[in-house]
Amino acid sequence: MTADARLEDYFSQIADTRAFAHEAAKRLDLDHLRIVAHHADRSTLDIVANVLWSLCPAQARTVHPSLDQLVSSLPIIPQYDKLMRRWILDLADAGLLERREHGFDCASLASRPAPGADNPHFEGISTILLDVLRGRHHILEYVFGSLRPPWFAAYTAASYDADPVFAYQHSIVARLVAHLAARTTPDRPIRIVEIGAGMGGLTARLLPVLPAASHYLYTDVTRGFIDQAQARFADVTIDLRFALYDMNRSPAENGLSLGAFDAVVAFDVLHCARHLGRTLAWLRSLLRPGGLLINEQLTRNRPGHLIIPGVMPGFTDFEDERLAHCRTLLTPDEWRSKLAETGFADACLLPDDADLLNELGHGIIIARNPG
Ligand SMILES: C[S@@+](CC[C@H](N)C(=O)[O-])C[C@H]1O[C@@H](n2cnc3c(N)ncnc32)[C@H](O)[C@@H]1O
């Protein structure tokens, strides 16, 4: 295939996948999703207000500290300073923390709603956050370890495997991956690497559309996720391998060859990069010419992402231009610029910019390694 024909083929795959996405969207109750998102954001802010009030030292409750003063007065480990900045600014924007001329009136947090008002896990999540922010425990002790409360598995499953928006997004990615796979042959099988595959929600949707000869490399920076995935996917018959991969390091440091993959897929993870531009350039170097980055991504800094996702590994590791506002997530336009800056071409957003999912802060960003 010539380069022009490959490009035309790419756009025809995108057009088919977009049409599929629009059809599948008809089965979503979009009004209901909008209401759920609104409630999730509101109850998250209530939890954030509750936790911030518990952390606030007595002296910060009586004066009006500046943002810097308030953050540095909190008894938390430094890795969460950026998250606290976002909490404080978002609470102020939502009117739950009053701004004063030179700072914030923390006493206004005392009028937060009663615990449990809108969320059955209000107390449980607040307790976990207080422990994690103070550095008494790591969040992964709650995710995998002995500290995991009985309700936590169902809570995280509801946020991932059982979430209708993520299921919808995964089905779109599966459609596109099926297109890619259909263009490969047993002697030139498709090769996919997934970055930050975590609990394997996207993987579980992609494996069934892959032909028997496919190669799939399941990676994460966290050993616990790899161990869990090896058990979850023990019966898979394609060549599914598992490896630790840190996207803050080069492919060579991670032991991977350049240009080896037809697709790099990622779900809800690339925003965890310390320097996003550097990571995107490294991921591009993993792709063969014409290979695709398929990035299922949160694209709006909604309060709902500020609690458990906010303390998960990587969420506030950024050390790039995001330091200016402490917002982890990029908008679709920011993604397009970042991808162009790092040598990707022909970036597309699925379903599309006018979609309600875009309004809710979800999207699939796809870009090609030119060639
Ligand atoms: C919010 S979870 C993403 C969900 C995951 N894709 C899933 O389906 O469960 C973020 C994931 O990114 C991983 N992660 C964080 N920092 C990373 C890094 N530097 N390199 C690779 N993965 C990373 C975490 O271990 C975690 O699995």
mmCIF file of C-alpha atoms and ligand atoms in Angstrom:
data_model
loop_
_atom_site.group_PDB
_atom_site.id
_atom_site.type_symbol
_atom_site.label_atom_id
_atom_site.label_comp_id
_atom_site.label_asym_id
_atom_site.label_seq_id
_atom_site.Cartn_x
_atom_site.Cartn_y
_atom_site.Cartn_z
ATOM 1 C CA MET A 1 0.000 0.000 0.000
ATOM 2 C CA THR A 2 1.286 3.502 -0.798
ATOM 3 C CA ALA A 3 1.418 6.151 1.929
ATOM 4 C CA ASP A 4 -1.590 7.911 0.334
ATOM 5 C CA ALA A 5 -3.603 4.707 0.237
ATOM 6 C CA ARG A 6 -2.714 4.018 3.886
ATOM 7 C CA LEU A 7 -3.918 7.472 4.865
ATOM 8 C CA GLU A 8 -7.159 7.042 2.931
ATOM 9 C CA ASP A 9 -7.653 3.661 4.599
ATOM 10 C CA TYR A 10 -7.086 5.259 8.027
ATOM 11 C CA PHE A 11 -9.764 7.887 7.434
ATOM 12 C CA SER A 12 -12.202 5.268 6.161
ATOM 13 C CA GLN A 13 -11.662 3.205 9.345
ATOM 14 C CA ILE A 14 -12.252 6.323 11.440
ATOM 15 C CA ALA A 15 -15.421 7.147 9.481
ATOM 16 C CA ASP A 16 -16.806 3.629 9.959
ATOM 17 C CA THR A 17 -15.921 3.647 13.671
ATOM 18 C CA ARG A 18 -17.564 7.043 14.127
ATOM 19 C CA ALA A 19 -20.748 5.818 12.427
ATOM 20 C CA PHE A 20 -20.683 2.760 14.707
ATOM 21 C CA ALA A 21 -20.262 5.048 17.746
ATOM 22 C CA HIS A 22 -23.247 7.202 16.759
ATOM 23 C CA GLU A 23 -25.401 4.110 16.322
ATOM 24 C CA ALA A 24 -24.268 2.637 19.656
ATOM 25 C CA ALA A 25 -24.889 5.974 21.406
ATOM 26 C CA LYS A 26 -28.604 5.580 20.694
ATOM 27 C CA ARG A 27 -28.650 2.788 23.279
ATOM 28 C CA LEU A 28 -27.282 5.110 25.984
ATOM 29 C CA ASP A 29 -29.643 7.062 28.191
ATOM 30 C CA LEU A 30 -27.792 10.345 27.739
ATOM 31 C CA ASP A 31 -30.075 12.421 29.968
ATOM 32 C CA HIS A 32 -29.650 9.912 32.762
ATOM 33 C CA LEU A 33 -25.854 9.954 32.301
ATOM 34 C CA ARG A 34 -25.869 13.744 32.531
ATOM 35 C CA ILE A 35 -27.789 13.594 35.808
ATOM 36 C CA VAL A 36 -25.510 10.846 37.211
ATOM 37 C CA ALA A 37 -22.429 12.910 36.325
ATOM 38 C CA HIS A 38 -23.919 15.987 37.982
ATOM 39 C CA HIS A 39 -24.682 14.072 41.195
ATOM 40 C CA ALA A 40 -21.252 12.405 41.200
ATOM 41 C CA ASP A 41 -19.552 15.801 40.915
ATOM 42 C CA ARG A 42 -21.710 17.284 43.643
ATOM 43 C CA SER A 43 -21.233 14.434 46.097
ATOM 44 C CA THR A 44 -17.502 14.409 45.359
ATOM 45 C CA LEU A 45 -17.274 18.070 46.262
ATOM 46 C CA ASP A 46 -19.138 17.333 49.497
ATOM 47 C CA ILE A 47 -16.570 14.649 50.360
ATOM 48 C CA VAL A 48 -13.712 16.960 49.404
ATOM 49 C CA ALA A 49 -15.146 19.729 51.613
ATOM 50 C CA ASN A 50 -15.538 17.290 54.490
ATOM 51 C CA VAL A 51 -11.967 15.976 54.195
ATOM 52 C CA LEU A 52 -10.440 19.422 53.751
ATOM 53 C CA TRP A 53 -12.255 20.650 56.854
ATOM 54 C CA SER A 54 -10.944 17.666 58.852
ATOM 55 C CA LEU A 55 -7.403 18.416 57.671
ATOM 56 C CA CYS A 56 -7.590 22.166 58.279
ATOM 57 C CA PRO A 57 -5.488 23.107 61.329
ATOM 58 C CA ALA A 58 -7.177 25.315 63.932
ATOM 59 C CA GLN A 59 -5.188 28.438 62.962
ATOM 60 C CA ALA A 60 -6.253 28.129 59.304
ATOM 61 C CA ARG A 61 -9.879 28.141 60.396
ATOM 62 C CA THR A 62 -9.697 31.553 61.999
ATOM 63 C CA VAL A 63 -7.505 33.541 59.577
ATOM 64 C CA HIS A 64 -7.932 33.699 55.806
ATOM 65 C CA PRO A 65 -4.857 31.913 54.437
ATOM 66 C CA SER A 66 -3.701 32.311 50.845
ATOM 67 C CA LEU A 67 -3.650 29.258 48.580
ATOM 68 C CA ASP A 68 0.052 28.629 49.295
ATOM 69 C CA GLN A 69 -0.376 29.151 53.038
ATOM 70 C CA LEU A 70 -3.390 26.882 53.222
ATOM 71 C CA VAL A 71 -1.757 24.056 51.247
ATOM 72 C CA SER A 72 1.432 24.216 53.287
ATOM 73 C CA SER A 73 -0.512 24.224 56.573
ATOM 74 C CA LEU A 74 -2.252 20.924 55.807
ATOM 75 C CA PRO A 75 -0.867 17.803 57.561
ATOM 76 C CA ILE A 76 -0.428 15.852 54.319
ATOM 77 C CA ILE A 77 2.494 14.305 52.446
ATOM 78 C CA PRO A 78 3.982 16.643 49.805
ATOM 79 C CA GLN A 79 3.033 14.440 46.865
ATOM 80 C CA TYR A 80 -0.574 15.592 47.301
ATOM 81 C CA ASP A 81 0.100 19.351 47.348
ATOM 82 C CA LYS A 82 -1.028 19.673 43.716
ATOM 83 C CA LEU A 83 -4.231 17.783 44.389
ATOM 84 C CA MET A 84 -4.953 20.042 47.385
ATOM 85 C CA ARG A 85 -4.531 23.148 45.227
ATOM 86 C CA ARG A 86 -7.131 21.758 42.834
ATOM 87 C CA TRP A 87 -9.470 20.792 45.687
ATOM 88 C CA ILE A 88 -9.313 24.272 47.174
ATOM 89 C CA LEU A 89 -9.820 26.079 43.856
ATOM 90 C CA ASP A 90 -12.654 23.774 42.775
ATOM 91 C CA LEU A 91 -14.414 24.116 46.129
ATOM 92 C CA ALA A 92 -14.135 27.896 45.851
ATOM 93 C CA ASP A 93 -15.451 27.837 42.255
ATOM 94 C CA ALA A 94 -18.400 25.712 43.411
ATOM 95 C CA GLY A 95 -19.161 28.174 46.240
ATOM 96 C CA LEU A 96 -18.413 25.634 49.006
ATOM 97 C CA LEU A 97 -15.331 27.504 50.196
ATOM 98 C CA GLU A 98 -15.601 31.269 50.419
ATOM 99 C CA ARG A 99 -12.957 33.440 48.825
ATOM 100 C CA ARG A 100 -11.853 36.508 50.799
ATOM 101 C CA GLU A 101 -9.723 39.417 49.630
ATOM 102 C CA HIS A 102 -6.412 37.753 50.569
ATOM 103 C CA GLY A 103 -7.338 34.111 50.826
ATOM 104 C CA PHE A 104 -9.954 31.557 51.794
ATOM 105 C CA ASP A 105 -12.411 31.451 54.671
ATOM 106 C CA CYS A 106 -12.021 27.833 55.754
ATOM 107 C CA ALA A 107 -14.751 28.238 58.366
ATOM 108 C CA SER A 108 -17.202 28.258 55.456
ATOM 109 C CA LEU A 109 -16.417 24.553 54.959
ATOM 110 C CA ALA A 110 -18.098 23.839 58.285
ATOM 111 C CA SER A 111 -21.494 24.330 56.658
ATOM 112 C CA ARG A 112 -20.895 21.367 54.343
ATOM 113 C CA PRO A 113 -23.741 18.835 54.046
ATOM 114 C CA ALA A 114 -24.244 16.045 56.559
ATOM 115 C CA PRO A 115 -22.120 12.945 55.866
ATOM 116 C CA GLY A 116 -23.905 10.408 53.741
ATOM 117 C CA ALA A 117 -26.360 12.910 52.347
ATOM 118 C CA ASP A 118 -25.899 11.791 48.753
ATOM 119 C CA ASN A 119 -23.376 8.976 48.767
ATOM 120 C CA PRO A 120 -23.530 5.704 50.756
ATOM 121 C CA HIS A 121 -19.712 5.601 50.841
ATOM 122 C CA PHE A 122 -19.266 9.180 52.070
ATOM 123 C CA GLU A 123 -17.712 8.150 55.401
ATOM 124 C CA GLY A 124 -15.695 5.269 53.941
ATOM 125 C CA ILE A 125 -14.161 7.345 51.158
ATOM 126 C CA SER A 126 -13.478 10.256 53.518
ATOM 127 C CA THR A 127 -11.628 7.930 55.904
ATOM 128 C CA ILE A 128 -9.532 6.414 53.101
ATOM 129 C CA LEU A 129 -8.639 9.857 51.763
ATOM 130 C CA LEU A 130 -7.604 11.152 55.185
ATOM 131 C CA ASP A 131 -5.346 8.114 55.696
ATOM 132 C CA VAL A 132 -3.791 8.338 52.233
ATOM 133 C CA LEU A 133 -3.280 12.119 52.235
ATOM 134 C CA ARG A 134 -1.634 11.996 55.659
ATOM 135 C CA GLY A 135 0.676 9.248 54.359
ATOM 136 C CA ARG A 136 -0.484 6.630 56.852
ATOM 137 C CA HIS A 137 -1.318 4.190 54.037
ATOM 138 C CA HIS A 138 -0.871 4.000 50.276
ATOM 139 C CA ILE A 139 -4.037 3.922 48.178
ATOM 140 C CA LEU A 140 -2.958 0.564 46.716
ATOM 141 C CA GLU A 141 -3.255 -0.983 50.187
ATOM 142 C CA TYR A 142 -6.974 -0.270 49.817
ATOM 143 C CA VAL A 143 -7.110 -1.420 46.194
ATOM 144 C CA PHE A 144 -5.260 -4.747 46.597
ATOM 145 C CA GLY A 145 -4.304 -5.133 50.225
ATOM 146 C CA SER A 146 -5.665 -6.152 53.588
ATOM 147 C CA LEU A 147 -7.212 -2.717 54.117
ATOM 148 C CA ARG A 148 -9.693 -3.157 51.268
ATOM 149 C CA PRO A 149 -13.162 -2.562 52.711
ATOM 150 C CA PRO A 150 -15.935 -4.975 51.624
ATOM 151 C CA TRP A 151 -17.683 -2.305 49.507
ATOM 152 C CA PHE A 152 -14.529 -1.137 47.718
ATOM 153 C CA ALA A 153 -14.382 -3.820 44.984
ATOM 154 C CA ALA A 154 -17.970 -3.072 43.944
ATOM 155 C CA TYR A 155 -17.289 0.676 44.108
ATOM 156 C CA THR A 156 -14.258 0.460 41.797
ATOM 157 C CA ALA A 157 -15.978 -2.071 39.488
ATOM 158 C CA ALA A 158 -18.901 0.346 39.174
ATOM 159 C CA SER A 159 -16.407 3.053 38.212
ATOM 160 C CA TYR A 160 -14.762 0.840 35.577
ATOM 161 C CA ASP A 161 -16.080 -2.505 34.302
ATOM 162 C CA ALA A 162 -19.734 -1.743 35.021
ATOM 163 C CA ASP A 163 -19.698 1.911 33.989
ATOM 164 C CA PRO A 164 -21.897 2.299 30.868
ATOM 165 C CA VAL A 165 -19.830 5.183 29.472
ATOM 166 C CA PHE A 166 -16.577 3.231 29.668
ATOM 167 C CA ALA A 167 -18.309 0.133 28.220
ATOM 168 C CA TYR A 168 -19.499 2.289 25.315
ATOM 169 C CA GLN A 169 -16.028 3.732 24.779
ATOM 170 C CA HIS A 170 -14.413 0.292 24.910
ATOM 171 C CA SER A 171 -16.842 -0.934 22.231
ATOM 172 C CA ILE A 172 -15.732 1.928 19.960
ATOM 173 C CA VAL A 173 -12.057 1.103 20.485
ATOM 174 C CA ALA A 174 -12.831 -2.596 19.851
ATOM 175 C CA ARG A 175 -14.440 -1.659 16.526
ATOM 176 C CA LEU A 176 -11.355 0.256 15.440
ATOM 177 C CA VAL A 177 -8.977 -2.477 16.618
ATOM 178 C CA ALA A 178 -11.036 -5.050 14.690
ATOM 179 C CA HIS A 179 -10.424 -2.925 11.573
ATOM 180 C CA LEU A 180 -6.688 -2.923 12.227
ATOM 181 C CA ALA A 181 -6.676 -6.662 12.863
ATOM 182 C CA ALA A 182 -8.605 -7.324 9.637
ATOM 183 C CA ARG A 183 -5.710 -5.787 7.712
ATOM 184 C CA THR A 184 -3.126 -8.195 9.128
ATOM 185 C CA THR A 185 -2.359 -11.791 8.145
ATOM 186 C CA PRO A 186 -1.182 -14.852 10.122
ATOM 187 C CA ASP A 187 2.369 -14.326 8.833
ATOM 188 C CA ARG A 188 2.183 -10.602 9.683
ATOM 189 C CA PRO A 189 -0.028 -10.633 12.792
ATOM 190 C CA ILE A 190 -1.191 -7.541 14.647
ATOM 191 C CA ARG A 191 0.972 -6.410 17.558
ATOM 192 C CA ILE A 192 -0.590 -4.265 20.270
ATOM 193 C CA VAL A 193 0.861 -2.834 23.461
ATOM 194 C CA GLU A 194 -1.404 -1.490 26.182
ATOM 195 C CA ILE A 195 0.017 1.098 28.566
ATOM 196 C CA GLY A 196 -1.200 1.296 32.190
ATOM 197 C CA ALA A 197 -3.627 -1.571 31.580
ATOM 198 C CA GLY A 198 -4.509 -1.627 35.296
ATOM 199 C CA MET A 199 -7.500 -3.817 36.017
ATOM 200 C CA GLY A 200 -7.836 -4.864 32.369
ATOM 201 C CA GLY A 201 -11.249 -3.386 31.554
ATOM 202 C CA LEU A 202 -10.244 -2.325 28.037
ATOM 203 C CA THR A 203 -8.153 -5.455 27.446
ATOM 204 C CA ALA A 204 -11.159 -7.655 28.191
ATOM 205 C CA ARG A 205 -13.069 -5.901 25.402
ATOM 206 C CA LEU A 206 -10.241 -6.023 22.862
ATOM 207 C CA LEU A 207 -9.030 -9.620 23.173
ATOM 208 C CA PRO A 208 -12.246 -11.134 21.717
ATOM 209 C CA VAL A 209 -11.921 -9.135 18.456
ATOM 210 C CA LEU A 210 -8.342 -10.258 17.806
ATOM 211 C CA PRO A 211 -7.431 -13.143 15.487
ATOM 212 C CA ALA A 212 -5.683 -16.180 16.980
ATOM 213 C CA ALA A 213 -2.233 -15.142 15.733
ATOM 214 C CA SER A 214 -2.285 -11.721 17.442
ATOM 215 C CA HIS A 215 0.303 -10.479 19.939
ATOM 216 C CA TYR A 216 -0.863 -8.367 22.888
ATOM 217 C CA LEU A 217 1.502 -6.929 25.464
ATOM 218 C CA TYR A 218 -0.252 -6.003 28.710
ATOM 219 C CA THR A 219 1.764 -3.498 30.705
ATOM 220 C CA ASP A 220 1.486 -1.411 33.838
ATOM 221 C CA VAL A 221 3.912 0.347 36.149
ATOM 222 C CA THR A 222 2.312 -1.339 39.165
ATOM 223 C CA ARG A 223 3.210 -4.976 39.850
ATOM 224 C CA GLY A 224 -0.104 -5.620 41.676
ATOM 225 C CA PHE A 225 -2.122 -4.854 38.515
ATOM 226 C CA ILE A 226 0.048 -7.222 36.460
ATOM 227 C CA ASP A 227 -0.371 -10.050 38.993
ATOM 228 C CA GLN A 228 -4.138 -9.518 39.078
ATOM 229 C CA ALA A 229 -4.337 -9.469 35.249
ATOM 230 C CA GLN A 230 -2.310 -12.670 34.881
ATOM 231 C CA ALA A 231 -4.945 -14.422 36.982
ATOM 232 C CA ARG A 232 -7.857 -12.709 35.191
ATOM 233 C CA PHE A 233 -6.630 -13.574 31.688
ATOM 234 C CA ALA A 234 -5.090 -16.986 32.449
ATOM 235 C CA ASP A 235 -7.325 -18.749 29.882
ATOM 236 C CA VAL A 236 -6.628 -16.453 26.935
ATOM 237 C CA THR A 237 -5.307 -18.345 23.895
ATOM 238 C CA ILE A 238 -3.634 -15.586 21.833
ATOM 239 C CA ASP A 239 -0.051 -14.564 22.574
ATOM 240 C CA LEU A 240 -0.824 -12.364 25.599
ATOM 241 C CA ARG A 241 2.260 -11.297 27.555
ATOM 242 C CA PHE A 242 2.668 -9.177 30.654
ATOM 243 C CA ALA A 243 5.393 -6.690 31.491
ATOM 244 C CA LEU A 244 6.139 -3.784 33.766
ATOM 245 C CA TYR A 245 6.299 -0.579 31.712
ATOM 246 C CA ASP A 246 6.856 2.911 33.066
ATOM 247 C CA MET A 247 5.750 5.537 30.553
ATOM 248 C CA ASN A 248 8.027 8.061 32.280
ATOM 249 C CA ARG A 249 11.005 6.087 30.927
ATOM 250 C CA SER A 250 12.130 5.488 27.375
ATOM 251 C CA PRO A 251 11.172 2.296 25.486
ATOM 252 C CA ALA A 252 14.822 1.200 25.691
ATOM 253 C CA GLU A 253 14.833 1.559 29.486
ATOM 254 C CA ASN A 254 11.618 -0.502 29.505
ATOM 255 C CA GLY A 255 13.198 -3.156 27.275
ATOM 256 C CA LEU A 256 10.943 -2.653 24.218
ATOM 257 C CA SER A 257 12.037 -2.368 20.576
ATOM 258 C CA LEU A 258 11.233 0.714 18.517
ATOM 259 C CA GLY A 259 8.732 0.533 15.649
ATOM 260 C CA ALA A 260 7.464 -2.853 16.800
ATOM 261 C CA PHE A 261 3.743 -2.197 17.269
ATOM 262 C CA ASP A 262 0.691 -1.577 15.075
ATOM 263 C CA ALA A 263 -1.141 0.106 17.930
ATOM 264 C CA VAL A 264 -0.458 1.556 21.348
ATOM 265 C CA VAL A 265 -3.680 1.542 23.357
ATOM 266 C CA ALA A 266 -4.334 3.253 26.661
ATOM 267 C CA PHE A 267 -7.389 3.753 28.806
ATOM 268 C CA ASP A 268 -7.525 6.497 31.420
ATOM 269 C CA VAL A 269 -3.783 6.580 31.954
ATOM 270 C CA LEU A 270 -1.713 8.870 29.701
ATOM 271 C CA HIS A 271 -2.577 11.927 31.800
ATOM 272 C CA CYS A 272 -0.467 10.243 34.516
ATOM 273 C CA ALA A 273 2.688 11.019 32.500
ATOM 274 C CA ARG A 274 5.160 13.244 34.297
ATOM 275 C CA HIS A 275 6.040 15.086 31.071
ATOM 276 C CA LEU A 276 3.287 14.319 28.606
ATOM 277 C CA GLY A 277 5.200 15.513 25.534
ATOM 278 C CA ARG A 278 8.159 13.296 26.334
ATOM 279 C CA THR A 279 5.919 10.271 26.957
ATOM 280 C CA LEU A 280 3.973 10.794 23.711
ATOM 281 C CA ALA A 281 7.198 10.987 21.718
ATOM 282 C CA TRP A 282 8.365 7.723 23.309
ATOM 283 C CA LEU A 283 5.030 6.032 22.599
ATOM 284 C CA ARG A 284 5.192 7.183 18.975
ATOM 285 C CA SER A 285 8.615 5.598 18.674
ATOM 286 C CA LEU A 286 7.070 2.238 19.614
ATOM 287 C CA LEU A 287 4.810 2.388 16.541
ATOM 288 C CA ARG A 288 5.611 1.212 13.042
ATOM 289 C CA PRO A 289 5.048 3.875 10.341
ATOM 290 C CA GLY A 290 1.272 4.276 10.027
ATOM 291 C CA GLY A 291 0.712 2.685 13.461
ATOM 292 C CA LEU A 292 -1.949 4.188 15.750
ATOM 293 C CA LEU A 293 -2.096 5.625 19.221
ATOM 294 C CA ILE A 294 -5.600 4.886 20.552
ATOM 295 C CA ASN A 295 -6.125 6.795 23.736
ATOM 296 C CA GLU A 296 -9.360 6.449 25.690
ATOM 297 C CA GLN A 297 -9.181 9.508 27.822
ATOM 298 C CA LEU A 298 -10.888 11.678 30.412
ATOM 299 C CA THR A 299 -10.905 15.128 28.846
ATOM 300 C CA ARG A 300 -12.469 17.399 31.443
ATOM 301 C CA ASN A 301 -11.318 18.191 34.939
ATOM 302 C CA ARG A 302 -14.561 17.277 36.659
ATOM 303 C CA PRO A 303 -14.723 17.206 40.460
ATOM 304 C CA GLY A 304 -15.719 13.518 40.201
ATOM 305 C CA HIS A 305 -12.092 12.720 39.319
ATOM 306 C CA LEU A 306 -10.688 14.412 42.377
ATOM 307 C CA ILE A 307 -11.185 11.776 45.030
ATOM 308 C CA ILE A 308 -10.107 8.151 44.516
ATOM 309 C CA PRO A 309 -8.679 8.729 40.980
ATOM 310 C CA GLY A 310 -6.890 11.788 42.379
ATOM 311 C CA VAL A 311 -4.834 9.726 44.830
ATOM 312 C CA MET A 312 -4.149 6.821 42.457
ATOM 313 C CA PRO A 313 -0.526 6.394 41.290
ATOM 314 C CA GLY A 314 0.427 9.022 38.750
ATOM 315 C CA PHE A 315 -2.642 11.293 38.746
ATOM 316 C CA THR A 316 -0.746 14.293 40.097
ATOM 317 C CA ASP A 317 2.772 13.320 39.023
ATOM 318 C CA PHE A 318 2.803 15.918 36.214
ATOM 319 C CA GLU A 319 5.830 18.225 36.137
ATOM 320 C CA ASP A 320 5.077 19.920 32.809
ATOM 321 C CA GLU A 321 3.018 22.992 31.869
ATOM 322 C CA ARG A 322 0.094 21.621 33.906
ATOM 323 C CA LEU A 323 1.910 22.854 37.031
ATOM 324 C CA ALA A 324 0.559 26.317 36.217
ATOM 325 C CA HIS A 325 -3.052 25.341 37.066
ATOM 326 C CA CYS A 326 -2.690 21.877 38.640
ATOM 327 C CA ARG A 327 -5.300 20.406 36.318
ATOM 328 C CA THR A 328 -4.275 16.907 35.313
ATOM 329 C CA LEU A 329 -6.522 16.400 32.291
ATOM 330 C CA LEU A 330 -6.145 17.971 28.838
ATOM 331 C CA THR A 331 -9.040 19.066 26.638
ATOM 332 C CA PRO A 332 -9.407 17.504 23.156
ATOM 333 C CA ASP A 333 -7.859 20.630 21.602
ATOM 334 C CA GLU A 334 -4.904 20.464 23.975
ATOM 335 C CA TRP A 335 -4.468 16.794 23.045
ATOM 336 C CA ARG A 336 -4.466 17.676 19.346
ATOM 337 C CA SER A 337 -1.735 20.282 19.878
ATOM 338 C CA LYS A 338 0.317 17.985 22.076
ATOM 339 C CA LEU A 339 0.078 15.143 19.557
ATOM 340 C CA ALA A 340 1.103 17.419 16.679
ATOM 341 C CA GLU A 341 4.039 18.773 18.737
ATOM 342 C CA THR A 342 5.269 15.229 19.351
ATOM 343 C CA GLY A 343 5.220 14.171 15.700
ATOM 344 C CA PHE A 344 1.841 12.451 15.487
ATOM 345 C CA ALA A 345 -0.422 13.254 12.538
ATOM 346 C CA ASP A 346 -4.118 13.190 11.605
ATOM 347 C CA ALA A 347 -5.460 13.227 15.175
ATOM 348 C CA CYS A 348 -9.189 12.509 15.530
ATOM 349 C CA LEU A 349 -11.612 12.563 18.430
ATOM 350 C CA LEU A 350 -14.289 9.858 18.651
ATOM 351 C CA PRO A 351 -17.241 10.002 18.782
ATOM 352 C CA ASP A 352 -16.810 13.745 17.954
ATOM 353 C CA ASP A 353 -16.542 17.211 19.449
ATOM 354 C CA ALA A 354 -20.286 17.836 19.605
ATOM 355 C CA ASP A 355 -21.015 14.579 21.404
ATOM 356 C CA LEU A 356 -22.509 14.556 24.891
ATOM 357 C CA LEU A 357 -19.655 12.307 26.045
ATOM 358 C CA ASN A 358 -17.311 15.116 25.123
ATOM 359 C CA GLU A 359 -19.429 17.425 27.285
ATOM 360 C CA LEU A 360 -19.139 14.897 30.142
ATOM 361 C CA GLY A 361 -15.389 14.788 29.694
ATOM 362 C CA HIS A 362 -14.854 11.487 27.892
ATOM 363 C CA GLY A 363 -13.375 10.823 24.492
ATOM 364 C CA ILE A 364 -11.163 8.608 22.402
ATOM 365 C CA ILE A 365 -8.225 10.379 20.846
ATOM 366 C CA ILE A 366 -6.568 8.675 17.924
ATOM 367 C CA ALA A 367 -3.443 9.701 16.070
ATOM 368 C CA ARG A 368 -1.072 8.176 13.508
ATOM 369 C CA ASN A 369 2.636 7.785 13.418
ATOM 370 C CA PRO A 370 3.150 9.284 9.951
ATOM 371 C CA GLY A 371 4.464 7.084 7.218
HETATM 372 C C1 LIG B 1 -6.780 5.104 36.703
HETATM 373 S S1 LIG B 1 -5.893 3.683 36.323
HETATM 374 C C2 LIG B 1 -6.274 3.358 34.653
HETATM 375 C C3 LIG B 1 -7.165 2.297 34.416
HETATM 376 C C4 LIG B 1 -6.633 1.088 33.723
HETATM 377 N N1 LIG B 1 -6.331 1.331 32.319
HETATM 378 C C5 LIG B 1 -7.711 0.053 33.895
HETATM 379 O O1 LIG B 1 -8.362 -0.321 32.927
HETATM 380 O O2 LIG B 1 -7.890 -0.357 35.040
HETATM 381 C C6 LIG B 1 -4.317 4.363 36.004
HETATM 382 C C7 LIG B 1 -3.337 3.275 35.644
HETATM 383 O O3 LIG B 1 -2.148 3.906 35.204
HETATM 384 C C8 LIG B 1 -1.071 3.218 35.747
HETATM 385 N N2 LIG B 1 0.081 4.127 35.738
HETATM 386 C C9 LIG B 1 0.296 5.206 36.523
HETATM 387 N N3 LIG B 1 1.485 5.754 36.255
HETATM 388 C C10 LIG B 1 2.024 5.014 35.249
HETATM 389 C C11 LIG B 1 3.254 5.062 34.550
HETATM 390 N N4 LIG B 1 4.185 5.976 34.853
HETATM 391 N N5 LIG B 1 3.475 4.171 33.569
HETATM 392 C C12 LIG B 1 2.563 3.220 33.286
HETATM 393 N N6 LIG B 1 1.373 3.102 33.934
HETATM 394 C C13 LIG B 1 1.116 3.980 34.906
HETATM 395 C C14 LIG B 1 -1.549 2.821 37.130
HETATM 396 O O4 LIG B 1 -0.782 1.778 37.694
HETATM 397 C C15 LIG B 1 -2.987 2.407 36.823
HETATM 398 O O5 LIG B 1 -3.099 1.090 36.429
#
